[in-house]
PDB file of C-alpha atoms and ligand atoms in Angstrom:
ATOM      1  CA  MET Q  29     -16.266  16.248  10.164  1.00  0.00           C
ATOM      2  CA  THR Q  30     -18.273  15.466   7.058  1.00  0.00           C
ATOM      3  CA  VAL Q  31     -16.357  14.897   4.128  1.00  0.00           C
ATOM      4  CA  ASN Q  32     -17.947  16.840   1.058  1.00  0.00           C
ATOM      5  CA  LEU Q  33     -17.915  13.837  -1.621  1.00  0.00           C
ATOM      6  CA  THR Q  34     -21.135  12.431  -3.536  1.00  0.00           C
ATOM      7  CA  ILE Q  35     -22.101   9.092  -3.180  1.00  0.00           C
ATOM      8  CA  SER Q  36     -20.904   8.137  -6.805  1.00  0.00           C
ATOM      9  CA  GLU Q  37     -17.548   9.671  -6.264  1.00  0.00           C
ATOM     10  CA  VAL Q  38     -17.153   6.997  -3.248  1.00  0.00           C
ATOM     11  CA  THR Q  39     -18.542   4.719  -4.759  1.00  0.00           C
ATOM     12  CA  ALA Q  40     -15.596   5.150  -7.462  1.00  0.00           C
ATOM     13  CA  PHE Q  41     -12.799   5.105  -5.418  1.00  0.00           C
ATOM     14  CA  LYS Q  42     -14.357   2.065  -4.092  1.00  0.00           C
ATOM     15  CA  THR Q  43     -14.245   0.230  -6.901  1.00  0.00           C
ATOM     16  CA  GLU Q  44     -10.867   1.714  -7.825  1.00  0.00           C
ATOM     17  CA  LEU Q  45      -9.458   0.258  -4.379  1.00  0.00           C
ATOM     18  CA  LEU Q  46     -10.905  -3.025  -5.189  1.00  0.00           C
ATOM     19  CA  SER Q  47      -9.526  -3.786  -8.367  1.00  0.00           C
ATOM     20  CA  LEU Q  48      -6.280  -2.307  -6.971  1.00  0.00           C
ATOM     21  CA  LEU Q  49      -6.639  -4.627  -4.047  1.00  0.00           C
ATOM     22  CA  GLU Q  50      -7.030  -7.223  -6.659  1.00  0.00           C
ATOM     23  CA  GLN Q  51      -4.096  -6.345  -9.016  1.00  0.00           C
ATOM     24  CA  LEU Q  52      -1.905  -6.337  -5.674  1.00  0.00           C
ATOM     25  CA  ARG Q  53      -3.306  -9.718  -4.456  1.00  0.00           C
ATOM     26  CA  ALA Q  54      -2.430 -11.333  -7.990  1.00  0.00           C
ATOM     27  CA  GLU Q  55       1.145  -9.690  -8.033  1.00  0.00           C
ATOM     28  CA  VAL Q  56       2.067 -11.068  -4.936  1.00  0.00           C
ATOM     29  CA  GLY Q  57       0.942 -14.470  -5.299  1.00  0.00           C
ATOM     30  CA  GLU Q  58       2.733 -14.486  -8.756  1.00  0.00           C
ATOM     31  CA  GLU Q  59       6.074 -13.350  -6.446  1.00  0.00           C
ATOM     32  CA  ARG Q  60       5.201 -16.539  -3.960  1.00  0.00           C
ATOM     33  CA  LYS Q  61       4.796 -18.701  -6.678  1.00  0.00           C
ATOM     34  CA  GLN Q  62       8.222 -17.630  -8.115  1.00  0.00           C
ATOM     35  CA  GLN Q  63       9.968 -17.938  -5.149  1.00  0.00           C
ATOM     36  CA  GLU Q  64       9.493 -20.992  -4.408  1.00  0.00           C
ATOM     37  CA  ALA Q  65       9.848 -21.766  -8.009  1.00  0.00           C
ATOM     38  CA  SER Q  66      13.089 -20.851  -7.710  1.00  0.00           C
ATOM     39  CA  GLY Q  67      13.510 -23.414  -4.929  1.00  0.00           C
ATOM     40  CA  LEU Q  68      14.449 -20.954  -2.073  1.00  0.00           C
ATOM     41  CA  GLY Q  69      12.785 -23.370   0.184  1.00  0.00           C
ATOM     42  CA  SER Q  70      14.807 -25.814   0.099  1.00  0.00           C
ATOM     43  CA  LEU Q  71      18.190 -23.446  -1.374  1.00  0.00           C
ATOM     44  CA  GLU Q  72      20.994 -25.797  -2.628  1.00  0.00           C
ATOM     45  CA  VAL Q  73      23.834 -23.603  -3.536  1.00  0.00           C
ATOM     46  CA  HIS Q  74      27.267 -24.919  -4.399  1.00  0.00           C
ATOM     47  CA  ASP Q  75      29.837 -22.041  -3.829  1.00  0.00           C
ATOM     48  CA  SER Q  76      29.707 -19.057  -1.584  1.00  0.00           C
ATOM     49  CA  GLY Q  77      29.218 -16.698  -4.520  1.00  0.00           C
ATOM     50  CA  GLU Q  78      26.310 -18.139  -5.742  1.00  0.00           C
ATOM     51  CA  GLU Q  79      25.032 -18.184  -1.899  1.00  0.00           C
ATOM     52  CA  ALA Q  80      25.295 -14.395  -1.741  1.00  0.00           C
ATOM     53  CA  GLY Q  81      23.386 -14.168  -5.329  1.00  0.00           C
ATOM     54  CA  ALA Q  82      20.281 -16.312  -3.833  1.00  0.00           C
ATOM     55  CA  VAL Q  83      20.696 -14.098  -1.023  1.00  0.00           C
ATOM     56  CA  VAL Q  84      20.144 -10.922  -2.449  1.00  0.00           C
ATOM     57  CA  ASP Q  85      17.391 -12.402  -4.985  1.00  0.00           C
ATOM     58  CA  LEU Q  86      15.677 -13.528  -1.723  1.00  0.00           C
ATOM     59  CA  MET Q  87      15.983 -10.378  -0.206  1.00  0.00           C
ATOM     60  CA  LEU Q  88      14.659  -8.345  -2.975  1.00  0.00           C
ATOM     61  CA  ASN Q  89      11.847 -10.206  -3.617  1.00  0.00           C
ATOM     62  CA  VAL Q  90      11.126 -10.019   0.589  1.00  0.00           C
ATOM     63  CA  GLU Q  91      11.124  -6.222  -0.053  1.00  0.00           C
ATOM     64  CA  VAL Q  92       8.777  -6.499  -3.048  1.00  0.00           C
ATOM     65  CA  LEU Q  93       6.691  -8.515  -0.852  1.00  0.00           C
ATOM     66  CA  ALA Q  94       6.913  -6.367   1.853  1.00  0.00           C
ATOM     67  CA  LEU Q  95       6.432  -3.594   0.085  1.00  0.00           C
ATOM     68  CA  HIS Q  96       2.795  -4.338  -1.951  1.00  0.00           C
ATOM     69  CA  SER Q  97       1.832  -6.112   1.674  1.00  0.00           C
ATOM     70  CA  ASP Q  98       1.829  -2.086   2.952  1.00  0.00           C
ATOM     71  CA  GLU Q  99       0.295  -1.547  -0.308  1.00  0.00           C
ATOM     72  CA  ILE Q 100      -2.455  -4.079   0.518  1.00  0.00           C
ATOM     73  CA  SER Q 101      -2.719  -2.874   4.289  1.00  0.00           C
ATOM     74  CA  ASP Q 102      -3.252   0.704   2.790  1.00  0.00           C
ATOM     75  CA  CYS Q 103      -6.004  -0.430   0.574  1.00  0.00           C
ATOM     76  CA  LEU Q 104      -8.220  -2.319   3.067  1.00  0.00           C
ATOM     77  CA  ALA Q 105      -7.651   0.610   5.407  1.00  0.00           C
ATOM     78  CA  ALA Q 106      -9.345   2.743   2.917  1.00  0.00           C
ATOM     79  CA  LEU Q 107     -11.908   0.474   1.823  1.00  0.00           C
ATOM     80  CA  GLU Q 108     -12.674   0.614   5.586  1.00  0.00           C
ATOM     81  CA  ARG Q 109     -12.560   4.285   5.660  1.00  0.00           C
ATOM     82  CA  ILE Q 110     -14.913   4.410   3.155  1.00  0.00           C
ATOM     83  CA  GLU Q 111     -17.252   1.301   5.351  1.00  0.00           C
ATOM     84  CA  GLU Q 112     -16.847   3.620   8.364  1.00  0.00           C
ATOM     85  CA  GLY Q 113     -17.934   6.488   6.272  1.00  0.00           C
ATOM     86  CA  ASP Q 114     -14.542   8.476   7.267  1.00  0.00           C
ATOM     87  CA  PHE Q 115     -13.197   8.432   3.918  1.00  0.00           C
ATOM     88  CA  GLY Q 116     -11.428  11.079   2.382  1.00  0.00           C
ATOM     89  CA  SER Q 117     -11.034  12.819   5.652  1.00  0.00           C
ATOM     90  CA  CYS Q 118      -7.539  13.249   6.978  1.00  0.00           C
ATOM     91  CA  ILE Q 119      -6.397  10.799  10.107  1.00  0.00           C
ATOM     92  CA  ASP Q 120      -4.797  13.210  12.382  1.00  0.00           C
ATOM     93  CA  CYS Q 121      -6.307  16.605  11.761  1.00  0.00           C
ATOM     94  CA  THR Q 122      -9.510  15.088  10.427  1.00  0.00           C
ATOM     95  CA  GLU Q 123      -9.616  18.028   7.481  1.00  0.00           C
ATOM     96  CA  GLU Q 124     -11.028  17.217   4.568  1.00  0.00           C
ATOM     97  CA  ILE Q 125      -8.316  15.095   2.196  1.00  0.00           C
ATOM     98  CA  GLU Q 126      -7.730  17.400  -1.131  1.00  0.00           C
ATOM     99  CA  LEU Q 127      -9.942  15.338  -4.099  1.00  0.00           C
ATOM    100  CA  SER Q 128      -6.651  16.221  -6.150  1.00  0.00           C
ATOM    101  CA  ARG Q 129      -5.099  13.945  -4.026  1.00  0.00           C
ATOM    102  CA  LEU Q 130      -7.612  10.906  -3.478  1.00  0.00           C
ATOM    103  CA  ARG Q 131      -7.778  11.011  -7.467  1.00  0.00           C
ATOM    104  CA  ALA Q 132      -3.748  10.420  -7.299  1.00  0.00           C
ATOM    105  CA  CYS Q 133      -3.767   8.396  -4.881  1.00  0.00           C
ATOM    106  CA  PRO Q 134      -6.990   6.585  -3.397  1.00  0.00           C
ATOM    107  CA  THR Q 135      -4.842   5.009  -0.574  1.00  0.00           C
ATOM    108  CA  ALA Q 136      -4.111   8.590   1.117  1.00  0.00           C
ATOM    109  CA  ALA Q 137      -4.916   8.344   4.896  1.00  0.00           C
ATOM    110  CA  ARG Q 138      -3.582  12.288   5.328  1.00  0.00           C
ATOM    111  CA  CYS Q 139      -3.935  15.343   3.690  1.00  0.00           C
ATOM    112  CA  ILE Q 140      -0.803  16.721   2.249  1.00  0.00           C
ATOM    113  CA  ARG Q 141      -0.065  19.349   5.504  1.00  0.00           C
ATOM    114  CA  CYS Q 142      -0.317  15.967   8.021  1.00  0.00           C
ATOM    115  CA  GLN Q 143       1.631  13.333   5.614  1.00  0.00           C
ATOM    116  CA  SER Q 144       4.663  15.583   4.900  1.00  0.00           C
ATOM    117  CA  ALA Q 145       4.686  16.427   8.263  1.00  0.00           C
ATOM    118  CA  TYR Q 146       4.543  12.636   9.147  1.00  0.00           C
ATOM    119  CA  GLU Q 147       7.154  11.933   6.691  1.00  0.00           C
ATOM    120  CA  ALA Q 148       9.326  14.493   8.102  1.00  0.00           C
ATOM    121  CA  PHE Q 149       8.835  12.817  11.640  1.00  0.00           C
ATOM    122  CA  LEU Q 150       9.791   9.612   9.507  1.00  0.00           C
ATOM    123  CA  GLN Q 151      12.857  10.764   8.406  1.00  0.00           C
ATOM    124  CA  LYS Q 152      13.795  12.342  11.712  1.00  0.00           C
ATOM    125  CA  SER Q 153      13.354   8.803  13.271  1.00  0.00           C
ATOM    126  CA  ALA Q 154      15.169   6.922  10.730  1.00  0.00           C
TER     127      ALA Q 154
HETATM  128 ZN1   ZN H   7      -4.536  16.322   8.246  1.00  0.00          ZN
END
């Protein structure tokens, strides 16, 4: 279905997504650097308490990295939808995604209805 976004609106979203992507990549690069600097590659611990702390730090780092890589793939997927001309339509029901929703979250791939159904599904299967 055709989405009622003007070319300038789509271009604005594209610019926003590209800068978000750049920002996320910079953050991930920074986290990787910190991880390397903290010597997690060659983990040296002297007692079990220290070891547990280091592992917790590592887990947190991995979680942050995973979260950011999710955001990066959301960004890339949104940019791909722009290229394909599908941006702004729900990937589930193909209805138009509310413009206010896109403004708040340009990476949104689903309309509010499908997003809540999707989240309910995720919660059920978790
Ligand atoms: Zn939908």
